[in-house]
């Protein structure tokens, strides 16, 4: 089968639209017709070379679609099912899966390391050349093949473009607050970086009943969106020192919880400084591979702070994703508001440009149905 896809051929170059040959799914695999794919900063990390992967490859890890065909041995899915991609395919049987932490499952490590399926081959090709997978999802393509462990079934009543966001940004951001930090009503929260993921940290804090919820960004429009999603105070870091602002809004102490949602060492340090004694700094952003965080352990000890990192919102994916979708149905979780722009696949590089320019919360690629 043929499919158009956005392909990363070389780092620091725009994605190219290629016509690919897509193989039928093999044992345990599923062919999915992609309906929508969010443009997430983690894809940009691959494009910029901050995270490395085997090239050429098809990025895209936040998406939803409809099952087109299943390979031998697949029992959980059938053609026509609406599905969400999870970018950490999990086995469901290991220590981490059985303890509610599927994102820590090692099952999909070979996939991520090699950019190939478990049998060592790829399902994408052009002119006989292999085109690789990224994170076992690769949903910047009309069709993709994934292991069945990398899919969750979606209810039919949730629009696929809205659902797509739950595959990464929403679960990562809301989960950081609810599942990783366990923020309680009345806790003070500061969020540094209010992009596609950070805005979800803000809405997670609002859902948890936190207050104040202090949103920090350098782009005024992001701060406007943060207010709509539940921030009680906003700080433009270009105009005010976030540390001073956060302290003055928390009786000089610093926030109970600070979240870094950019992926920079200097802003992680800023979040740490803005955390009160005994409070918790939560790292959500992905720093470039090989970054080092300078930290004075004596200060950490004397201030008894906790530094916590969260992967995929620390979510128990098969339990928590349906819960988040239910919150959307009930009108308590905002998804429609997060989509600033819908793009055709050919416009995908504009999505990354808009992200860099700060003009979107999320852009989403929608495929013709
Ligand atoms: N202070 C405050 N905000 C900043 C600063 C700064 N010094 N520098 C950048 N920002 C803001 C940007 O204006 C933007 O709103 O950080 C936000 C980053 O958001 P996006 O680019 O939309 O990225 P997002 O998809 O939200 O991902 C954020 O989380 O999952 C990880 O890999 C992802 O590392 C990335 C991070
Ligand atoms: Zn993502």
Short mmCIF file of C-alpha atoms and ligand atoms in Angstrom, two decimals:
data_model
loop_
_atom_site.label_atom_id
_atom_site.label_comp_id
_atom_site.label_asym_id
_atom_site.label_seq_id
_atom_site.Cartn_x
_atom_site.Cartn_y
_atom_site.Cartn_z
CA UNK A 1 0.00 0.00 0.00
CA UNK A 2 1.12 3.57 -0.65
CA UNK A 3 0.99 6.43 1.82
CA UNK A 4 2.22 9.98 1.95
CA UNK A 5 4.33 10.75 4.99
CA UNK A 6 6.47 13.54 6.41
CA UNK A 7 10.02 12.23 6.59
CA UNK A 8 12.99 13.46 8.59
CA UNK A 9 15.91 12.88 6.23
CA UNK A 10 18.58 14.93 7.98
CA UNK A 11 18.65 16.87 11.25
CA UNK A 12 18.05 20.61 11.13
CA UNK A 13 16.23 20.24 7.78
CA UNK A 14 12.49 20.64 7.19
CA UNK A 15 10.52 17.41 6.91
CA UNK A 16 10.02 16.17 3.34
CA UNK A 17 6.78 14.73 2.03
CA UNK A 18 7.51 11.32 0.55
CA UNK A 19 5.33 8.70 -1.06
CA UNK A 20 6.10 5.52 0.85
CA UNK A 21 5.39 1.85 0.39
CA UNK A 22 3.80 0.60 3.58
CA UNK A 23 3.95 -3.15 4.30
CA UNK A 24 0.99 -5.06 5.64
CA UNK A 25 1.13 -5.66 9.40
CA UNK A 26 3.12 -8.72 10.50
CA UNK A 27 2.60 -10.90 13.58
CA UNK A 28 1.24 -8.82 16.46
CA UNK A 29 1.10 -5.60 14.41
CA UNK A 30 -1.69 -3.28 13.36
CA UNK A 31 -2.06 -1.09 10.27
CA UNK A 32 -3.71 2.20 11.22
CA UNK A 33 -5.19 4.86 8.95
CA UNK A 34 -4.11 8.02 10.75
CA UNK A 35 -6.87 10.60 11.27
CA UNK A 36 -5.00 13.32 13.16
CA UNK A 37 -1.51 13.94 14.50
CA UNK A 38 -0.45 16.68 16.91
CA UNK A 39 2.71 18.68 16.29
CA UNK A 40 4.59 18.26 19.57
CA UNK A 41 7.87 19.80 20.68
CA UNK A 42 9.38 16.33 21.14
CA UNK A 43 9.22 15.87 17.35
CA UNK A 44 11.08 19.14 17.02
CA UNK A 45 13.76 17.76 19.35
CA UNK A 46 14.38 15.01 16.77
CA UNK A 47 14.38 17.50 13.91
CA UNK A 48 16.86 19.74 15.71
CA UNK A 49 19.02 16.77 16.70
CA UNK A 50 18.60 17.28 20.46
CA UNK A 51 17.24 13.74 20.54
CA UNK A 52 18.76 11.26 18.12
CA UNK A 53 17.15 8.51 16.09
CA UNK A 54 17.92 6.42 13.01
CA UNK A 55 17.23 8.31 9.74
CA UNK A 56 15.45 8.62 7.41
CA UNK A 57 12.43 8.26 9.65
CA UNK A 58 8.79 9.26 10.02
CA UNK A 59 8.18 11.32 13.19
CA UNK A 60 4.82 11.96 14.88
CA UNK A 61 3.92 10.35 18.19
CA UNK A 62 0.70 12.11 19.27
CA UNK A 63 -2.13 10.80 17.15
CA UNK A 64 -5.29 8.83 16.65
CA UNK A 65 -6.76 6.85 13.80
CA UNK A 66 -8.81 3.91 12.63
CA UNK A 67 -7.62 0.33 12.37
CA UNK A 68 -7.33 -0.67 8.72
CA UNK A 69 -5.97 -4.20 9.10
CA UNK A 70 -4.49 -6.45 11.77
CA UNK A 71 -1.62 -8.91 11.50
CA UNK A 72 -1.67 -12.56 12.58
CA UNK A 73 -2.21 -13.10 16.29
CA UNK A 74 -3.81 -9.73 16.98
CA UNK A 75 -6.93 -10.31 19.06
CA UNK A 76 -7.60 -7.00 20.77
CA UNK A 77 -8.28 -4.90 17.67
CA UNK A 78 -10.24 -5.24 14.49
CA UNK A 79 -10.68 -3.11 11.38
CA UNK A 80 -12.82 -0.05 12.07
CA UNK A 81 -11.75 0.37 15.70
CA UNK A 82 -10.86 3.90 16.74
CA UNK A 83 -7.44 3.87 18.37
CA UNK A 84 -5.00 6.15 20.16
CA UNK A 85 -1.25 5.74 19.70
CA UNK A 86 0.82 5.45 22.85
CA UNK A 87 4.45 6.38 22.33
CA UNK A 88 5.59 3.89 24.96
CA UNK A 89 4.19 0.55 23.83
CA UNK A 90 3.89 -1.61 26.96
CA UNK A 91 3.75 -5.38 27.44
CA UNK A 92 1.09 -5.40 30.15
CA UNK A 93 2.83 -8.21 32.07
CA UNK A 94 6.13 -6.99 33.51
CA UNK A 95 6.86 -5.50 36.95
CA UNK A 96 6.21 -1.92 35.78
CA UNK A 97 3.02 -2.74 33.90
CA UNK A 98 1.65 -4.72 36.84
CA UNK A 99 2.54 -1.85 39.17
CA UNK A 100 0.64 0.74 37.18
CA UNK A 101 3.68 2.27 35.44
CA UNK A 102 3.43 1.06 31.82
CA UNK A 103 5.48 3.96 30.46
CA UNK A 104 8.50 2.49 32.27
CA UNK A 105 8.05 -0.91 30.60
CA UNK A 106 11.15 -2.01 28.65
CA UNK A 107 9.13 -3.79 25.98
CA UNK A 108 9.52 -1.13 23.30
CA UNK A 109 13.19 -0.25 23.95
CA UNK A 110 14.45 -2.16 20.86
CA UNK A 111 11.89 -0.39 18.72
CA UNK A 112 13.01 3.03 19.90
CA UNK A 113 16.71 2.19 19.68
CA UNK A 114 16.68 0.73 16.17
CA UNK A 115 13.77 2.53 14.53
CA UNK A 116 12.69 -0.94 13.37
CA UNK A 117 9.98 -3.38 14.32
CA UNK A 118 10.82 -6.30 16.62
CA UNK A 119 11.82 -8.52 13.68
CA UNK A 120 14.50 -6.00 12.71
CA UNK A 121 12.76 -4.73 9.58
CA UNK A 122 10.82 -1.57 8.82
CA UNK A 123 7.29 -1.32 7.40
CA UNK A 124 8.09 1.88 5.46
CA UNK A 125 10.19 1.90 2.29
CA UNK A 126 10.97 4.16 -0.63
CA UNK A 127 12.60 2.83 -3.80
CA UNK A 128 13.68 -0.24 -1.87
CA UNK A 129 15.32 1.87 0.85
CA UNK A 130 14.15 1.41 4.46
CA UNK A 131 12.47 4.35 6.14
CA UNK A 132 12.50 4.08 9.93
CA UNK A 133 9.92 4.35 12.67
CA UNK A 134 10.15 6.81 15.57
CA UNK A 135 8.96 5.78 19.04
CA UNK A 136 7.07 2.94 17.36
CA UNK A 137 4.34 5.36 16.27
CA UNK A 138 5.32 7.46 13.20
CA UNK A 139 1.91 9.03 12.75
CA UNK A 140 2.95 11.86 10.40
CA UNK A 141 1.81 9.45 7.71
CA UNK A 142 -1.49 8.54 6.10
CA UNK A 143 -0.95 4.95 7.22
CA UNK A 144 1.39 3.53 9.84
CA UNK A 145 2.11 0.10 11.29
CA UNK A 146 2.55 -0.28 15.04
CA UNK A 147 2.76 -3.14 17.55
CA UNK A 148 -0.64 -3.80 19.09
CA UNK A 149 0.87 -2.96 22.48
CA UNK A 150 1.26 0.62 21.22
CA UNK A 151 -2.48 1.20 20.84
CA UNK A 152 -5.41 1.88 23.14
CA UNK A 153 -8.99 1.56 21.96
CA UNK A 154 -10.93 4.83 21.82
CA UNK A 155 -14.66 5.23 22.29
CA UNK A 156 -16.39 6.13 19.00
CA UNK A 157 -17.99 9.33 20.32
CA UNK A 158 -14.76 11.30 20.88
CA UNK A 159 -13.62 13.17 17.74
CA UNK A 160 -10.28 11.74 16.64
CA UNK A 161 -8.51 15.11 16.37
CA UNK A 162 -9.38 15.96 19.97
CA UNK A 163 -8.52 12.44 21.16
CA UNK A 164 -5.12 12.65 19.43
CA UNK A 165 -3.94 15.27 21.92
CA UNK A 166 -4.46 12.82 24.75
CA UNK A 167 -1.78 10.62 23.18
CA UNK A 168 0.95 12.95 24.42
CA UNK A 169 0.46 16.57 25.51
CA UNK A 170 -2.69 16.23 27.59
CA UNK A 171 -1.70 13.07 29.43
CA UNK A 172 1.85 14.32 29.97
CA UNK A 173 0.73 17.71 31.29
CA UNK A 174 -2.39 16.85 33.27
CA UNK A 175 -0.76 13.65 34.51
CA UNK A 176 2.30 15.55 35.79
CA UNK A 177 -0.03 17.34 38.21
CA UNK A 178 -2.53 14.62 39.11
CA UNK A 179 -0.45 11.45 38.92
CA UNK A 180 3.20 12.48 39.33
CA UNK A 181 2.92 15.33 41.84
CA UNK A 182 -0.44 14.49 43.42
CA UNK A 183 -1.31 18.18 43.82
CA UNK A 184 -4.06 18.77 46.40
CA UNK A 185 -6.73 21.50 46.58
CA UNK A 186 -5.17 24.73 47.80
CA UNK A 187 -1.58 23.81 46.89
CA UNK A 188 0.33 26.56 45.14
CA UNK A 189 1.59 25.72 41.67
CA UNK A 190 3.92 27.50 39.25
CA UNK A 191 4.23 26.37 35.64
CA UNK A 192 7.28 27.53 33.68
CA UNK A 193 6.58 27.17 29.95
CA UNK A 194 2.98 27.22 28.71
CA UNK A 195 3.15 25.54 25.31
CA UNK A 196 1.11 22.54 24.25
CA UNK A 197 2.23 20.52 27.28
CA UNK A 198 2.53 23.37 29.82
CA UNK A 199 -1.04 24.53 29.17
CA UNK A 200 -2.11 21.05 30.17
CA UNK A 201 -0.12 21.33 33.38
CA UNK A 202 -2.09 24.53 34.00
CA UNK A 203 -5.41 22.82 33.35
CA UNK A 204 -4.33 19.86 35.48
CA UNK A 205 -3.59 22.25 38.36
CA UNK A 206 -7.00 23.83 37.93
CA UNK A 207 -8.63 20.37 37.91
CA UNK A 208 -6.81 19.52 41.14
CA UNK A 209 -8.17 22.67 42.78
CA UNK A 210 -4.73 24.22 43.21
CA UNK A 211 -4.35 27.90 43.96
CA UNK A 212 -2.64 30.10 43.13
CA UNK A 213 -1.80 28.63 39.72
CA UNK A 214 0.98 30.82 38.37
CA UNK A 215 1.73 30.52 34.65
CA UNK A 216 5.08 31.73 33.32
CA UNK A 217 5.94 32.17 29.65
CA UNK A 218 7.64 34.67 27.36
CA UNK A 219 4.77 34.94 24.84
CA UNK A 220 1.71 37.04 25.86
CA UNK A 221 -0.70 34.85 23.85
CA UNK A 222 0.42 31.76 25.77
CA UNK A 223 -0.37 33.55 28.99
CA UNK A 224 -3.84 34.43 27.68
CA UNK A 225 -4.50 30.77 26.92
CA UNK A 226 -3.12 29.85 30.35
CA UNK A 227 -5.73 32.13 31.94
CA UNK A 228 -8.49 30.45 29.91
CA UNK A 229 -7.28 27.07 31.14
CA UNK A 230 -7.30 28.07 34.79
CA UNK A 231 -4.17 30.07 35.67
CA UNK A 232 -4.94 32.53 38.48
CA UNK A 233 -1.83 34.63 37.79
CA UNK A 234 0.43 35.01 34.77
CA UNK A 235 4.01 36.22 34.54
CA UNK A 236 5.77 37.31 31.38
CA UNK A 237 9.36 36.23 32.03
CA UNK A 238 10.61 38.85 29.55
CA UNK A 239 9.16 41.61 31.71
CA UNK A 240 9.37 40.27 35.26
CA UNK A 241 11.74 37.97 37.07
CA UNK A 242 9.67 34.78 37.50
CA UNK A 243 11.40 33.98 40.78
CA UNK A 244 10.41 37.31 42.34
CA UNK A 245 6.89 37.02 40.94
CA UNK A 246 6.35 33.46 42.20
CA UNK A 247 7.74 34.30 45.63
CA UNK A 248 5.63 37.42 45.98
CA UNK A 249 2.49 35.39 45.14
CA UNK A 250 3.35 32.74 47.77
CA UNK A 251 4.07 34.90 50.83
CA UNK A 252 7.76 34.93 49.95
CA UNK A 253 8.13 31.15 50.25
CA UNK A 254 8.05 29.87 46.70
CA UNK A 255 5.44 27.47 45.32
CA UNK A 256 4.53 24.09 46.80
CA UNK A 257 5.00 22.63 43.31
CA UNK A 258 6.87 24.07 40.36
CA UNK A 259 6.77 22.45 36.91
CA UNK A 260 9.38 22.97 34.21
CA UNK A 261 7.74 22.38 30.83
CA UNK A 262 10.29 23.70 28.35
CA UNK A 263 13.26 21.33 28.52
CA UNK A 264 16.11 23.68 29.44
CA UNK A 265 18.62 23.35 32.25
CA UNK A 266 18.43 27.06 33.16
CA UNK A 267 14.64 27.01 33.52
CA UNK A 268 14.82 23.78 35.55
CA UNK A 269 17.16 25.66 37.90
CA UNK A 270 14.69 28.53 37.93
CA UNK A 271 11.86 26.15 38.83
CA UNK A 272 14.00 24.65 41.59
CA UNK A 273 14.74 28.11 43.03
CA UNK A 274 11.06 28.99 42.89
CA UNK A 275 10.10 25.87 44.89
CA UNK A 276 9.47 26.47 48.60
CA UNK A 277 11.39 24.61 51.30
CA UNK A 278 9.94 21.11 51.50
CA UNK A 279 8.28 21.58 48.11
CA UNK A 280 8.63 19.70 44.86
CA UNK A 281 10.15 20.63 41.51
CA UNK A 282 8.71 18.54 38.69
CA UNK A 283 10.68 18.15 35.44
CA UNK A 284 8.34 17.64 32.48
CA UNK A 285 10.38 19.12 29.58
CA UNK A 286 12.91 16.98 27.73
CA UNK A 287 16.39 18.49 27.89
CA UNK A 288 18.84 17.82 25.03
CA UNK A 289 20.55 14.44 25.29
CA UNK A 290 23.65 14.67 27.53
CA UNK A 291 22.57 17.77 29.49
CA UNK A 292 23.81 18.02 33.09
CA UNK A 293 21.89 19.69 35.89
CA UNK A 294 24.23 21.47 38.33
CA UNK A 295 22.82 21.11 41.82
CA UNK A 296 24.16 21.86 45.29
CA UNK A 297 23.16 18.79 47.33
CA UNK A 298 23.65 20.73 50.56
CA UNK A 299 21.08 23.28 49.48
CA UNK A 300 18.76 20.45 48.43
CA UNK A 301 19.15 18.88 51.86
CA UNK A 302 18.83 22.05 53.93
CA UNK A 303 15.75 23.12 52.01
CA UNK A 304 14.48 19.53 51.95
CA UNK A 305 13.26 19.91 48.42
CA UNK A 306 12.21 17.08 46.15
CA UNK A 307 13.13 16.99 42.48
CA UNK A 308 10.86 14.72 40.54
CA UNK A 309 10.73 13.82 36.88
CA UNK A 310 7.69 12.57 35.04
CA UNK A 311 7.47 10.52 31.86
CA UNK A 312 4.11 10.41 30.06
CA UNK A 313 2.45 12.08 33.04
CA UNK A 314 3.30 9.08 35.25
CA UNK A 315 -0.02 7.79 33.97
CA UNK A 316 -1.30 4.25 34.24
CA UNK A 317 -2.16 4.56 30.56
CA UNK A 318 -4.97 1.98 30.12
CA UNK A 319 -6.66 3.19 33.30
CA UNK A 320 -6.03 6.93 33.12
CA UNK A 321 -6.54 7.71 29.44
CA UNK A 322 -10.21 6.59 29.54
CA UNK A 323 -10.60 8.72 32.68
CA UNK A 324 -9.23 11.79 30.91
CA UNK A 325 -11.58 11.18 27.98
CA UNK A 326 -14.49 10.95 30.41
CA UNK A 327 -13.47 14.29 31.94
CA UNK A 328 -13.57 15.73 28.40
CA UNK A 329 -17.08 14.32 27.90
CA UNK A 330 -18.16 15.92 31.16
CA UNK A 331 -16.75 19.27 30.04
CA UNK A 332 -14.12 19.34 32.80
CA UNK A 333 -11.10 18.75 30.56
CA UNK A 334 -10.59 21.16 27.68
CA UNK A 335 -9.37 19.73 24.39
CA UNK A 336 -11.09 21.85 21.70
CA UNK A 337 -9.45 24.99 23.09
CA UNK A 338 -5.97 23.50 22.73
CA UNK A 339 -6.10 23.22 18.95
CA UNK A 340 -5.03 26.55 17.47
CA UNK A 341 -4.53 25.37 13.94
CA UNK A 342 -5.40 22.48 11.66
CA UNK A 343 -2.89 21.66 8.91
CA UNK A 344 -2.69 19.41 5.90
CA UNK A 345 0.29 17.05 5.90
CA UNK A 346 2.01 19.22 3.26
CA UNK A 347 1.91 22.15 5.70
CA UNK A 348 3.56 20.28 8.54
CA UNK A 349 6.71 22.42 8.60
CA UNK A 350 4.50 25.46 9.16
CA UNK A 351 3.34 23.74 12.34
CA UNK A 352 6.92 23.62 13.63
CA UNK A 353 7.57 27.21 12.54
CA UNK A 354 4.43 28.33 14.38
CA UNK A 355 5.57 26.42 17.46
CA UNK A 356 8.95 28.17 17.37
CA UNK A 357 7.27 31.52 16.81
CA UNK A 358 4.99 30.87 19.77
CA UNK A 359 1.81 31.50 17.81
CA UNK A 360 0.02 28.21 18.56
CA UNK A 361 -1.00 26.16 21.59
CA UNK A 362 -1.06 23.03 19.41
CA UNK A 363 -1.25 22.62 15.66
CA UNK A 364 -2.65 19.38 14.45
CA UNK A 365 -2.29 17.63 11.12
CA UNK A 366 -5.61 16.28 9.90
CA UNK A 367 -5.82 13.68 7.16
CA UNK A 368 -8.61 13.41 4.62
CA UNK A 369 -11.05 10.74 5.53
N1 LIG B 1 10.63 31.15 30.20
C1 LIG B 1 9.33 30.84 30.12
N2 LIG B 1 8.78 30.21 29.05
C2 LIG B 1 9.58 29.93 28.02
C3 LIG B 1 10.96 30.25 28.01
C4 LIG B 1 11.49 30.91 29.18
N3 LIG B 1 12.78 31.22 29.27
N4 LIG B 1 11.48 29.82 26.85
C5 LIG B 1 10.47 29.25 26.15
N5 LIG B 1 9.33 29.33 26.84
C6 LIG B 1 8.00 28.82 26.46
C7 LIG B 1 7.63 29.01 25.00
O1 LIG B 1 7.16 30.33 24.75
C8 LIG B 1 6.53 27.96 24.84
O2 LIG B 1 5.24 28.48 25.13
O3 LIG B 1 7.97 27.41 26.63
C9 LIG B 1 6.90 26.88 25.85
C10 LIG B 1 7.32 25.56 25.21
O4 LIG B 1 6.20 25.03 24.58
P1 LIG B 1 6.16 24.26 23.17
O5 LIG B 1 7.26 24.74 22.31
O6 LIG B 1 4.75 24.29 22.68
O7 LIG B 1 6.56 22.75 23.60
P2 LIG B 1 5.63 21.59 24.21
O8 LIG B 1 5.10 20.74 23.11
O9 LIG B 1 4.70 22.16 25.20
O10 LIG B 1 6.74 20.72 24.96
C11 LIG B 1 7.45 21.25 26.08
O11 LIG B 1 7.78 19.14 27.15
O12 LIG B 1 7.26 16.98 26.47
C12 LIG B 1 8.24 17.96 26.52
O13 LIG B 1 9.57 17.49 24.57
C13 LIG B 1 8.69 18.39 25.16
O14 LIG B 1 10.63 19.48 26.01
C14 LIG B 1 9.34 19.71 25.48
C15 LIG B 1 8.45 20.26 26.58
ZN1 LIG B 2 4.84 14.73 22.57
#
